Tab-separated table of C-alpha atoms in Angstrom:
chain	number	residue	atom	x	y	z
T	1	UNK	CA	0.000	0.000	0.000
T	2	UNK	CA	1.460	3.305	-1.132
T	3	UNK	CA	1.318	6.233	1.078
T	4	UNK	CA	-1.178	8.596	-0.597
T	5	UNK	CA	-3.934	5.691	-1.812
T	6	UNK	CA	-6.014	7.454	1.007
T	7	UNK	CA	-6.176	9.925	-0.645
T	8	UNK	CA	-7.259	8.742	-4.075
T	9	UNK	CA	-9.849	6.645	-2.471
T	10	UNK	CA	-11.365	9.540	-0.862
T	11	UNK	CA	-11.844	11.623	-4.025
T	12	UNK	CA	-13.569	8.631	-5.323
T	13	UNK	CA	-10.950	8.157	-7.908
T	14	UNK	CA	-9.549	4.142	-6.986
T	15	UNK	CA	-11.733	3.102	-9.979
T	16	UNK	CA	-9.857	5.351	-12.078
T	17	UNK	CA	-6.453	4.298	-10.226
T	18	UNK	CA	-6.910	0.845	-10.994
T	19	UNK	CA	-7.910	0.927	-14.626
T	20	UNK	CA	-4.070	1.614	-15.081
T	21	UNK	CA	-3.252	-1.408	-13.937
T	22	UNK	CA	-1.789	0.504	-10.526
T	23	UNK	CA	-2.759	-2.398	-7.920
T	24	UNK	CA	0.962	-4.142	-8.731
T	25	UNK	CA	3.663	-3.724	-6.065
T	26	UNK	CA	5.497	-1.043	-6.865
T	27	UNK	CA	8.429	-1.078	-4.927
T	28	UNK	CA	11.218	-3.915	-3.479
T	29	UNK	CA	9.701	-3.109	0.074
T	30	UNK	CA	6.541	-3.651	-1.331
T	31	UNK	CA	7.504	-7.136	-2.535
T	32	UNK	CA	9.093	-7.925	0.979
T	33	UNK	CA	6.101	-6.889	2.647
T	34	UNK	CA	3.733	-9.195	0.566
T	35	UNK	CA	5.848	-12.232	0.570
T	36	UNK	CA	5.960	-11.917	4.309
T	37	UNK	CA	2.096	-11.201	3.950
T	38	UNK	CA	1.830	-7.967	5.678
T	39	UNK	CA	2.140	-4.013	4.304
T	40	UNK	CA	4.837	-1.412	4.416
T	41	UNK	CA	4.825	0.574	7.171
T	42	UNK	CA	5.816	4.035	7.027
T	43	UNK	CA	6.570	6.692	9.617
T	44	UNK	CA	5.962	10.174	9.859
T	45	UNK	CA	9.429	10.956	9.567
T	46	UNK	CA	9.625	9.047	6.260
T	47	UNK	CA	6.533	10.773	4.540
T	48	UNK	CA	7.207	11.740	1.204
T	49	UNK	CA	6.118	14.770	-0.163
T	50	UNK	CA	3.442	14.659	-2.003
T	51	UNK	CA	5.158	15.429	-5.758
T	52	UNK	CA	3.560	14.009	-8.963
T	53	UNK	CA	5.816	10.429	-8.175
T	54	UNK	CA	4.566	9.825	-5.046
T	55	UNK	CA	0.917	10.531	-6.292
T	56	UNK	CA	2.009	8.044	-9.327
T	57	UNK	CA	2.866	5.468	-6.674
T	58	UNK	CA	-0.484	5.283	-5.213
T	59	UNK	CA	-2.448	5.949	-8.562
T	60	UNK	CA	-0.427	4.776	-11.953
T	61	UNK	CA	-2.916	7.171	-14.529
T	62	UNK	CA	-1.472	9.953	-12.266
T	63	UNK	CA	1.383	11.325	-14.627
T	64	UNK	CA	4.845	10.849	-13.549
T	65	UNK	CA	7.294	14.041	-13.764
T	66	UNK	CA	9.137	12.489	-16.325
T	67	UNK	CA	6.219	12.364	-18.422
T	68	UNK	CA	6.073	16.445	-17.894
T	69	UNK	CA	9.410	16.795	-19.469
T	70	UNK	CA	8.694	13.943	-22.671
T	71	UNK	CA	5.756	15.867	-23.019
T	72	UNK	CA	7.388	19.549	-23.086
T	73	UNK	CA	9.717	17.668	-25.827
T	74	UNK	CA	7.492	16.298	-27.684
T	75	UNK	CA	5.961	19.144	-28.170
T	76	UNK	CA	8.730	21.099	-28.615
T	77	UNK	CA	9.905	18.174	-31.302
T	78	UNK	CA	6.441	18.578	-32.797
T	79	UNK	CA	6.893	22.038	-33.847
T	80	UNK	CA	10.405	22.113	-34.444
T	81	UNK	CA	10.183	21.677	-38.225
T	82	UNK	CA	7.109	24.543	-38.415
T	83	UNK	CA	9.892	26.902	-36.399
T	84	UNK	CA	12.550	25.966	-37.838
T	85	UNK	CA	10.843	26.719	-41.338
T	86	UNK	CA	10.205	30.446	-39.844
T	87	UNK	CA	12.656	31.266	-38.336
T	88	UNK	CA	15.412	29.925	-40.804
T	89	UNK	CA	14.891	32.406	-43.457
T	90	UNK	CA	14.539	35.531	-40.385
T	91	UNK	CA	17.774	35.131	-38.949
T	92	UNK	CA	20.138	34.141	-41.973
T	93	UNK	CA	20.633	38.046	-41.634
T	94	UNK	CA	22.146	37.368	-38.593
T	95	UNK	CA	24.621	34.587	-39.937
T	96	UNK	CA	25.619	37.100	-42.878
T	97	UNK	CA	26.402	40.008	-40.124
T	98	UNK	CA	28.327	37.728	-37.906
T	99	UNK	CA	31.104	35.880	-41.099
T	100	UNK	CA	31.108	38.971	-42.533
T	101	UNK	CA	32.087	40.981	-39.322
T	102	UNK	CA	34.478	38.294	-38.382
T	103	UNK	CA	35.898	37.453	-41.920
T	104	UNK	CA	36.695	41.454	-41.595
T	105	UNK	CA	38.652	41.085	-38.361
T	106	UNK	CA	40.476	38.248	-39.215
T	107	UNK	CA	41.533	39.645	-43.169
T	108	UNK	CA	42.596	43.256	-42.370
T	109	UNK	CA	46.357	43.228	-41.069
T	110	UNK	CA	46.349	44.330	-37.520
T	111	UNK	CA	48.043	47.695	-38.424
T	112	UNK	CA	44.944	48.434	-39.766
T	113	UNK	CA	42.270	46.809	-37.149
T	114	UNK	CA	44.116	48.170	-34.100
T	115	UNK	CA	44.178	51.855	-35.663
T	116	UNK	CA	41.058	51.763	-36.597
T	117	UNK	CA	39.747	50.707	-32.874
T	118	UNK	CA	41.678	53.233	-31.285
T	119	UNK	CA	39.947	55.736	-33.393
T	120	UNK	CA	36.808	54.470	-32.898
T	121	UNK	CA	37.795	55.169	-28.890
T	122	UNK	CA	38.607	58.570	-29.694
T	123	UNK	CA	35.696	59.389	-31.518
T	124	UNK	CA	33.355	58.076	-28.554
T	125	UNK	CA	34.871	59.272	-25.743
T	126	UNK	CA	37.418	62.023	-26.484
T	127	UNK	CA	39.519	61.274	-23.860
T	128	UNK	CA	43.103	60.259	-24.851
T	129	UNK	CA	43.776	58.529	-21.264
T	130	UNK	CA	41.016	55.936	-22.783
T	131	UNK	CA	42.420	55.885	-26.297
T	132	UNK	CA	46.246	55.277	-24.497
T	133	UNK	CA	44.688	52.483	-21.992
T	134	UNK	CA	42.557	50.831	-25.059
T	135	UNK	CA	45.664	50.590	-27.400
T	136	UNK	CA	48.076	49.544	-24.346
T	137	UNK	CA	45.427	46.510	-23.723
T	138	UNK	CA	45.195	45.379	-27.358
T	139	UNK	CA	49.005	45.237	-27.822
T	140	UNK	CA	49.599	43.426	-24.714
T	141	UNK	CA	47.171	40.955	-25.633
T	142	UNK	CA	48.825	40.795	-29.282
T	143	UNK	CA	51.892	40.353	-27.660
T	144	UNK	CA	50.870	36.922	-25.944
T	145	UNK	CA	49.175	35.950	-29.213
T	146	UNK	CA	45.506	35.957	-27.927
T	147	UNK	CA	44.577	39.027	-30.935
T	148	UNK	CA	42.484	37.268	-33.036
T	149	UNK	CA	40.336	35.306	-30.437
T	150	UNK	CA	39.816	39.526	-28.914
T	151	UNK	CA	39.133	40.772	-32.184
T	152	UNK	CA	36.642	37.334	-32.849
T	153	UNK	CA	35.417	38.487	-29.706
T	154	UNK	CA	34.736	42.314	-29.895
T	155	UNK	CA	33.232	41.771	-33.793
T	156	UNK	CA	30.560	39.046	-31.821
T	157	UNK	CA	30.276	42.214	-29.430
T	158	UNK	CA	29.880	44.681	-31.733
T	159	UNK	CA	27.178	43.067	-34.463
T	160	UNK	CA	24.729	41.715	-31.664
T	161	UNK	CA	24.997	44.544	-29.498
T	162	UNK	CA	24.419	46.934	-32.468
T	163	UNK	CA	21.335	44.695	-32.744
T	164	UNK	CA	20.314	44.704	-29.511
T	165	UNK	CA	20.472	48.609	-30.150
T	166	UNK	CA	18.331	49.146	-33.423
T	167	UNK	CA	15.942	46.696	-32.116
T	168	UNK	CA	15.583	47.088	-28.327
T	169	UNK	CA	15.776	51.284	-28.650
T	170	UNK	CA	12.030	50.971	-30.378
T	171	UNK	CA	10.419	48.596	-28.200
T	172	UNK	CA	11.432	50.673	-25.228
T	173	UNK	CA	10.235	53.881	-26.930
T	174	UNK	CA	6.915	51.881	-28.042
T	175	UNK	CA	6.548	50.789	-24.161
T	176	UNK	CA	6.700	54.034	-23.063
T	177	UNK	CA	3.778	55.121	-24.923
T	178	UNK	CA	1.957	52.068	-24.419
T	179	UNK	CA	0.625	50.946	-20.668
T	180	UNK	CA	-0.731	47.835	-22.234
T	181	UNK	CA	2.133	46.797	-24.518
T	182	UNK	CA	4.144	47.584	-21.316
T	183	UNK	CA	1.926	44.714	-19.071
T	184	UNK	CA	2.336	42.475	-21.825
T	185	UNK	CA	6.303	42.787	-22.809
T	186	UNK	CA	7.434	43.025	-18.558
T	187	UNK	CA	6.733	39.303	-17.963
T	188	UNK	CA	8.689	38.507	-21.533
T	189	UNK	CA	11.387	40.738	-20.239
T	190	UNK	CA	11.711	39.088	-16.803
T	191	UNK	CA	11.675	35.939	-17.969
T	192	UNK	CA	14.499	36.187	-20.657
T	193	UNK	CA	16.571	38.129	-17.236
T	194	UNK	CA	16.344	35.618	-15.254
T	195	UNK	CA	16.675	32.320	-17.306
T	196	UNK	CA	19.566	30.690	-17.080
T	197	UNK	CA	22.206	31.806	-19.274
T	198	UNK	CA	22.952	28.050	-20.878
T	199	UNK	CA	18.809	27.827	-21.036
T	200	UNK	CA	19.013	29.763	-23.964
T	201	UNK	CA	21.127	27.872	-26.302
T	202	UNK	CA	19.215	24.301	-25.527
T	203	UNK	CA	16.053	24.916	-28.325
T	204	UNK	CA	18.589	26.654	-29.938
T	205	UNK	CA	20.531	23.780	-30.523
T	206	UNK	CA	17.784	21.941	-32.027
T	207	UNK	CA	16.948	24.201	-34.355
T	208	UNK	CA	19.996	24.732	-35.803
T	209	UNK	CA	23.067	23.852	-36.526
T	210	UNK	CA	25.925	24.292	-34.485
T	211	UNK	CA	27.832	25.526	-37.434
T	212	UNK	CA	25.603	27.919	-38.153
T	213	UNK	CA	26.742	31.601	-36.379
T	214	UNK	CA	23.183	32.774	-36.001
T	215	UNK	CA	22.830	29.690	-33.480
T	216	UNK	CA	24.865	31.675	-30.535
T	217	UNK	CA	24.047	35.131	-32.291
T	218	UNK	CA	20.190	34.594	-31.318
T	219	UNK	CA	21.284	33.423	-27.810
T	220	UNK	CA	23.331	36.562	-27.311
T	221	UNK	CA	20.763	39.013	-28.583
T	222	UNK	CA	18.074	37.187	-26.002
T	223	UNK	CA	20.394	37.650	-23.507
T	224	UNK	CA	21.330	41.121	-23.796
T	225	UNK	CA	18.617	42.615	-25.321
T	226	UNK	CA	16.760	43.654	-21.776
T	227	UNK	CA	18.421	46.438	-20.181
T	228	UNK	CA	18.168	48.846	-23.376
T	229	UNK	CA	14.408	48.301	-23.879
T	230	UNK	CA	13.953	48.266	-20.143
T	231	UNK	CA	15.796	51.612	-19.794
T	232	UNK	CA	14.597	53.238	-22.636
T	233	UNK	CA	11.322	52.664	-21.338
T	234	UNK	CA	12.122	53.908	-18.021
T	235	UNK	CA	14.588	56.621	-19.539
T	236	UNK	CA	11.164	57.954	-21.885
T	237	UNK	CA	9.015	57.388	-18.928
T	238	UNK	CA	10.786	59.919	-16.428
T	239	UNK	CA	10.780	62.462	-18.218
T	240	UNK	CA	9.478	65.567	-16.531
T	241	UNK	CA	5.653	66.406	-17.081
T	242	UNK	CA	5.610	70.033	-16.276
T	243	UNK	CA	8.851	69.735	-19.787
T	244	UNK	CA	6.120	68.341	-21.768
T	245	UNK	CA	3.685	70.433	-20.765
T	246	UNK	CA	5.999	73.250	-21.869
T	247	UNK	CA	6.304	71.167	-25.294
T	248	UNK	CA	2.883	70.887	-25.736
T	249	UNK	CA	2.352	74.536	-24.919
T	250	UNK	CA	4.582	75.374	-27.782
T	251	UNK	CA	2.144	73.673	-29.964
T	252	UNK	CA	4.697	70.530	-30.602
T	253	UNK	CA	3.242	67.600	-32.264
T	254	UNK	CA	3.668	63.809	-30.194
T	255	UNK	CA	6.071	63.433	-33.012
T	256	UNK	CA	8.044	66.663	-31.866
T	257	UNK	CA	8.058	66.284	-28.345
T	258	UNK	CA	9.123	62.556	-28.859
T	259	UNK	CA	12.294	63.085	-31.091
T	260	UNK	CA	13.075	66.716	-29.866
T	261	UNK	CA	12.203	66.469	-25.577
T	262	UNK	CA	11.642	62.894	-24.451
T	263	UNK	CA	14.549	60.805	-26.523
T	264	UNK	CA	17.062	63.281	-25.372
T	265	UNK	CA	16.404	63.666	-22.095
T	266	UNK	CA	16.040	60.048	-21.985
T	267	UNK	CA	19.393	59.748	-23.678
T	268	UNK	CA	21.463	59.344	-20.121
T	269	UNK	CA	19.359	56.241	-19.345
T	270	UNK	CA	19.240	54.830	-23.093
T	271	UNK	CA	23.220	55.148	-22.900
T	272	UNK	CA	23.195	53.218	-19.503
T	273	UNK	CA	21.246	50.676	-21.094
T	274	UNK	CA	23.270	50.265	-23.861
T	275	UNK	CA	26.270	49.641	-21.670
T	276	UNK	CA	24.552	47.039	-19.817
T	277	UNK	CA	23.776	45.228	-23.127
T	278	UNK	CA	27.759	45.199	-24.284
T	279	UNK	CA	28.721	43.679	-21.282
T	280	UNK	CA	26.013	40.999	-21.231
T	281	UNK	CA	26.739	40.186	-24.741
T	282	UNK	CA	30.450	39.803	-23.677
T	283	UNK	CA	29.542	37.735	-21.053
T	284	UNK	CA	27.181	35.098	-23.478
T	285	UNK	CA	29.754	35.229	-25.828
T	286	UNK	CA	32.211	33.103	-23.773
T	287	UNK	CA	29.190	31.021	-22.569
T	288	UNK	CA	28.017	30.766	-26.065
T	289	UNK	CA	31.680	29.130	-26.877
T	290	UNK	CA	29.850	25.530	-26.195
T	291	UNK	CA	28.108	25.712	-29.377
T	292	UNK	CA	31.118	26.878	-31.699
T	293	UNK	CA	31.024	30.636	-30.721
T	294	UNK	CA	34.841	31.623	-31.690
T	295	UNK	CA	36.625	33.938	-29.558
T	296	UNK	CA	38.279	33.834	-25.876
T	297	UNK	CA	35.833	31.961	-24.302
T	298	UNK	CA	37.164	28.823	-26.724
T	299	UNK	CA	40.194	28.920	-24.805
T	300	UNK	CA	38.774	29.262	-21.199
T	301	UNK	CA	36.564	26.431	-22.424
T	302	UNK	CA	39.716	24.478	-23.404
T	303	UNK	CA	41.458	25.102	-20.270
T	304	UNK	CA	38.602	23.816	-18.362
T	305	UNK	CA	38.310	20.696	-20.753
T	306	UNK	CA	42.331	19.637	-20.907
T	307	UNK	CA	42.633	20.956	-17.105
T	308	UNK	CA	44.972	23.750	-18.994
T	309	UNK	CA	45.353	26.137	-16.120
T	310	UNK	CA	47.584	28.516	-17.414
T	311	UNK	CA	45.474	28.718	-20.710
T	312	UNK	CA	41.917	29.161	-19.147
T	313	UNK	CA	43.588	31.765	-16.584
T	314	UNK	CA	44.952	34.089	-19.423
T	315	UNK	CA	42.359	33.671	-21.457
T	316	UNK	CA	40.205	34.591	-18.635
T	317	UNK	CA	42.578	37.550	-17.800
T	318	UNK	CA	41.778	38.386	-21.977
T	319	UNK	CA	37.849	38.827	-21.387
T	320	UNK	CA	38.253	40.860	-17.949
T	321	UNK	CA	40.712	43.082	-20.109
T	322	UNK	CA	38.095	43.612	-22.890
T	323	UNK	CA	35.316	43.896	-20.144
T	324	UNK	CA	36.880	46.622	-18.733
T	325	UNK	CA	37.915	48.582	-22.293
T	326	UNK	CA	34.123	48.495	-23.180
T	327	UNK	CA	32.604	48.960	-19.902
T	328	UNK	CA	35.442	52.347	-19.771
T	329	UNK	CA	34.658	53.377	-23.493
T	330	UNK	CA	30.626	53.252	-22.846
T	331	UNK	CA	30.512	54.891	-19.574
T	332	UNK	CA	33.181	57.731	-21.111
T	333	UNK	CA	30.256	58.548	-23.690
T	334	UNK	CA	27.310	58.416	-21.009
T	335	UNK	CA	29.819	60.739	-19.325
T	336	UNK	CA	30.111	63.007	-22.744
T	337	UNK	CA	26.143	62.731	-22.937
T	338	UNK	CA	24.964	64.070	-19.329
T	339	UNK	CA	27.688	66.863	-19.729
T	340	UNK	CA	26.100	68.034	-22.717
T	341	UNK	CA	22.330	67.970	-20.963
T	342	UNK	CA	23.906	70.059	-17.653
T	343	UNK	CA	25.198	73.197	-20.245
């Protein structure tokens, strides 16, 4: 006798029980008991909860929690072609962007690429301390040969956070003016935040291949996407009524008042955002190494395969390095942006 058959035959449900054939021992103890003719006994302190199994147990047409998850892939196998179909044609984009960005990095000599970065620095922050640390980081990590898994890494950085950007910047804006699309896209956001990172790449993985870039591109762009639609929404949304009052006043159309009061005022908070979104798609891209992703985060994955040590640590030392040259560049500009909006 199973623990919760009380409970079954009190609902009125044994009939249904035993048309699955449930009246079978279902355990060695249970065997013991019945050659020895007498029941399990089972004390308090041994009472299982009372989970889907230990219903099972007592009642075999109650599902098991295995059958949850065959059913969850089942149906997930079920629809995989109809996705897969959809979705395949979408995000080929996505696999152009990515070869192309990294064919670019890896053909141009590195007089070129590092030049070119530098002035990229320049030309976002202005600040030549920035420029100086940027170039001193990307030599010294030419020097001990890791440049082209940084530059495979910063192109990855650069496409899906760019993106993140053109896609994320209008959802937030479209939140903003929408309470209802703003109900509906919060639980969407929260979930994709707090999934686990290595969540994202398993329906990825069957439906595509791994040698196909937009496989860890779509991960990356899940996983980064929130805090720029998130604080573009919030960015829009603080904006001070008695400002658009002022707007309005003026006779400003919602056009007006959207592109010339509430985007840049909202700027400081768009800019955080963006941050945010580089540094999460830095940090997928070295999870995203388990399904081909190139980059630094191959050789931290190596060094944890081959027990490598010394490789995972520098390579490790690589990503903090290019962590902080992003995370320095960004905030420099955020910097550039709420100077310009106290003057």
């Amino acid at each position: 006798m199973a623990t919760y058959d009380f409970l079954f035959e009190n609902l009125g449900m044994k009939e249904w029980c035993d048309d699955g054939g449930g009246s079978g021992p279902v355990s060695m103890a249970d065997l013991l008991a019945r050659k020895k003719g007498g029941e399990v006994e089972t004390s308090v302190w041994d009472l299982p909860f009372p989970s889907m199994d230990a219903f099972n147990e007592s009642c075999s047409n109650f599902p098991k929690s295995r059958e949850l998850t065959s059913g969850l892939e089942d149906g997930f196998l079920a629809i995989k072609d109809v996705l897969k179909f959809i979705l395949d044609p979408v995000t080929e984009p996505l696999s152009w962007m990515l070869d192309g960005a990294m064919w670019l990095a890896e053909s141009t000599p590195w007089w070129i690429v590092i030049p070119f970065l530098l002035l990229v620095t320049y030309w976002v922050s202005r600040s030549w301390s920035i420029v100086i640390s940027v170039g001193a980081s990307i030599l010294g990590l030419a020097f001990i040969d890791h440049y082209l898994p940084a530059v495979q890494t910063l192109s990855i950085v650069f496409v899906c956070a760019a993106i993140c950007v053109l896609l994320g910047v209008p959802i937030g804006i479209a939140m903003s003016r929408s309470n209802r699309l703003q109900r509906g896209v919060l639980p969407v956001l929260d979930m994709l935040q707090t999934l686990p990172t290595f969540v994202y790449l398993i329906p990825l993985i069957f439906l595509f291949s791994v040698t196909e870039s937009k496989l860890y591109g779509i991960a990356i762009i899940l996983y980064a996407i929130v805090p720029v639609i998130r604080l573009t929404d919030l960015g829009i949304r603080m904006v001070d009524k008695d400002v658009l009052e002022a707007a309005q006043a003026f006779g400003m159309t919602p056009r007006q008042k959207l592109y010339q009061v509430q985007i840049p005022l909202a700027l400081p908070n768009i800019m955080a955002g963006v941050n945010q979104t580089i540094m999460m798609s830095l940090a997928m891209v070295v999870i995203a190494s388990l399904v081909s992703a190139p980059g630094l985060g191959v050789l931290v994955l190596r060094g944890i395969r081959n027990l490598e040590l010394g490789v995972g640590l520098v390579a490790g030392l690589g990503i903090v390095i290019l962590a902080i040259i992003l995370d320095r560049v960004t905030k420099s500009a955020l910097a550039r942006v709420n100077a310009a909006q106290h003057h």
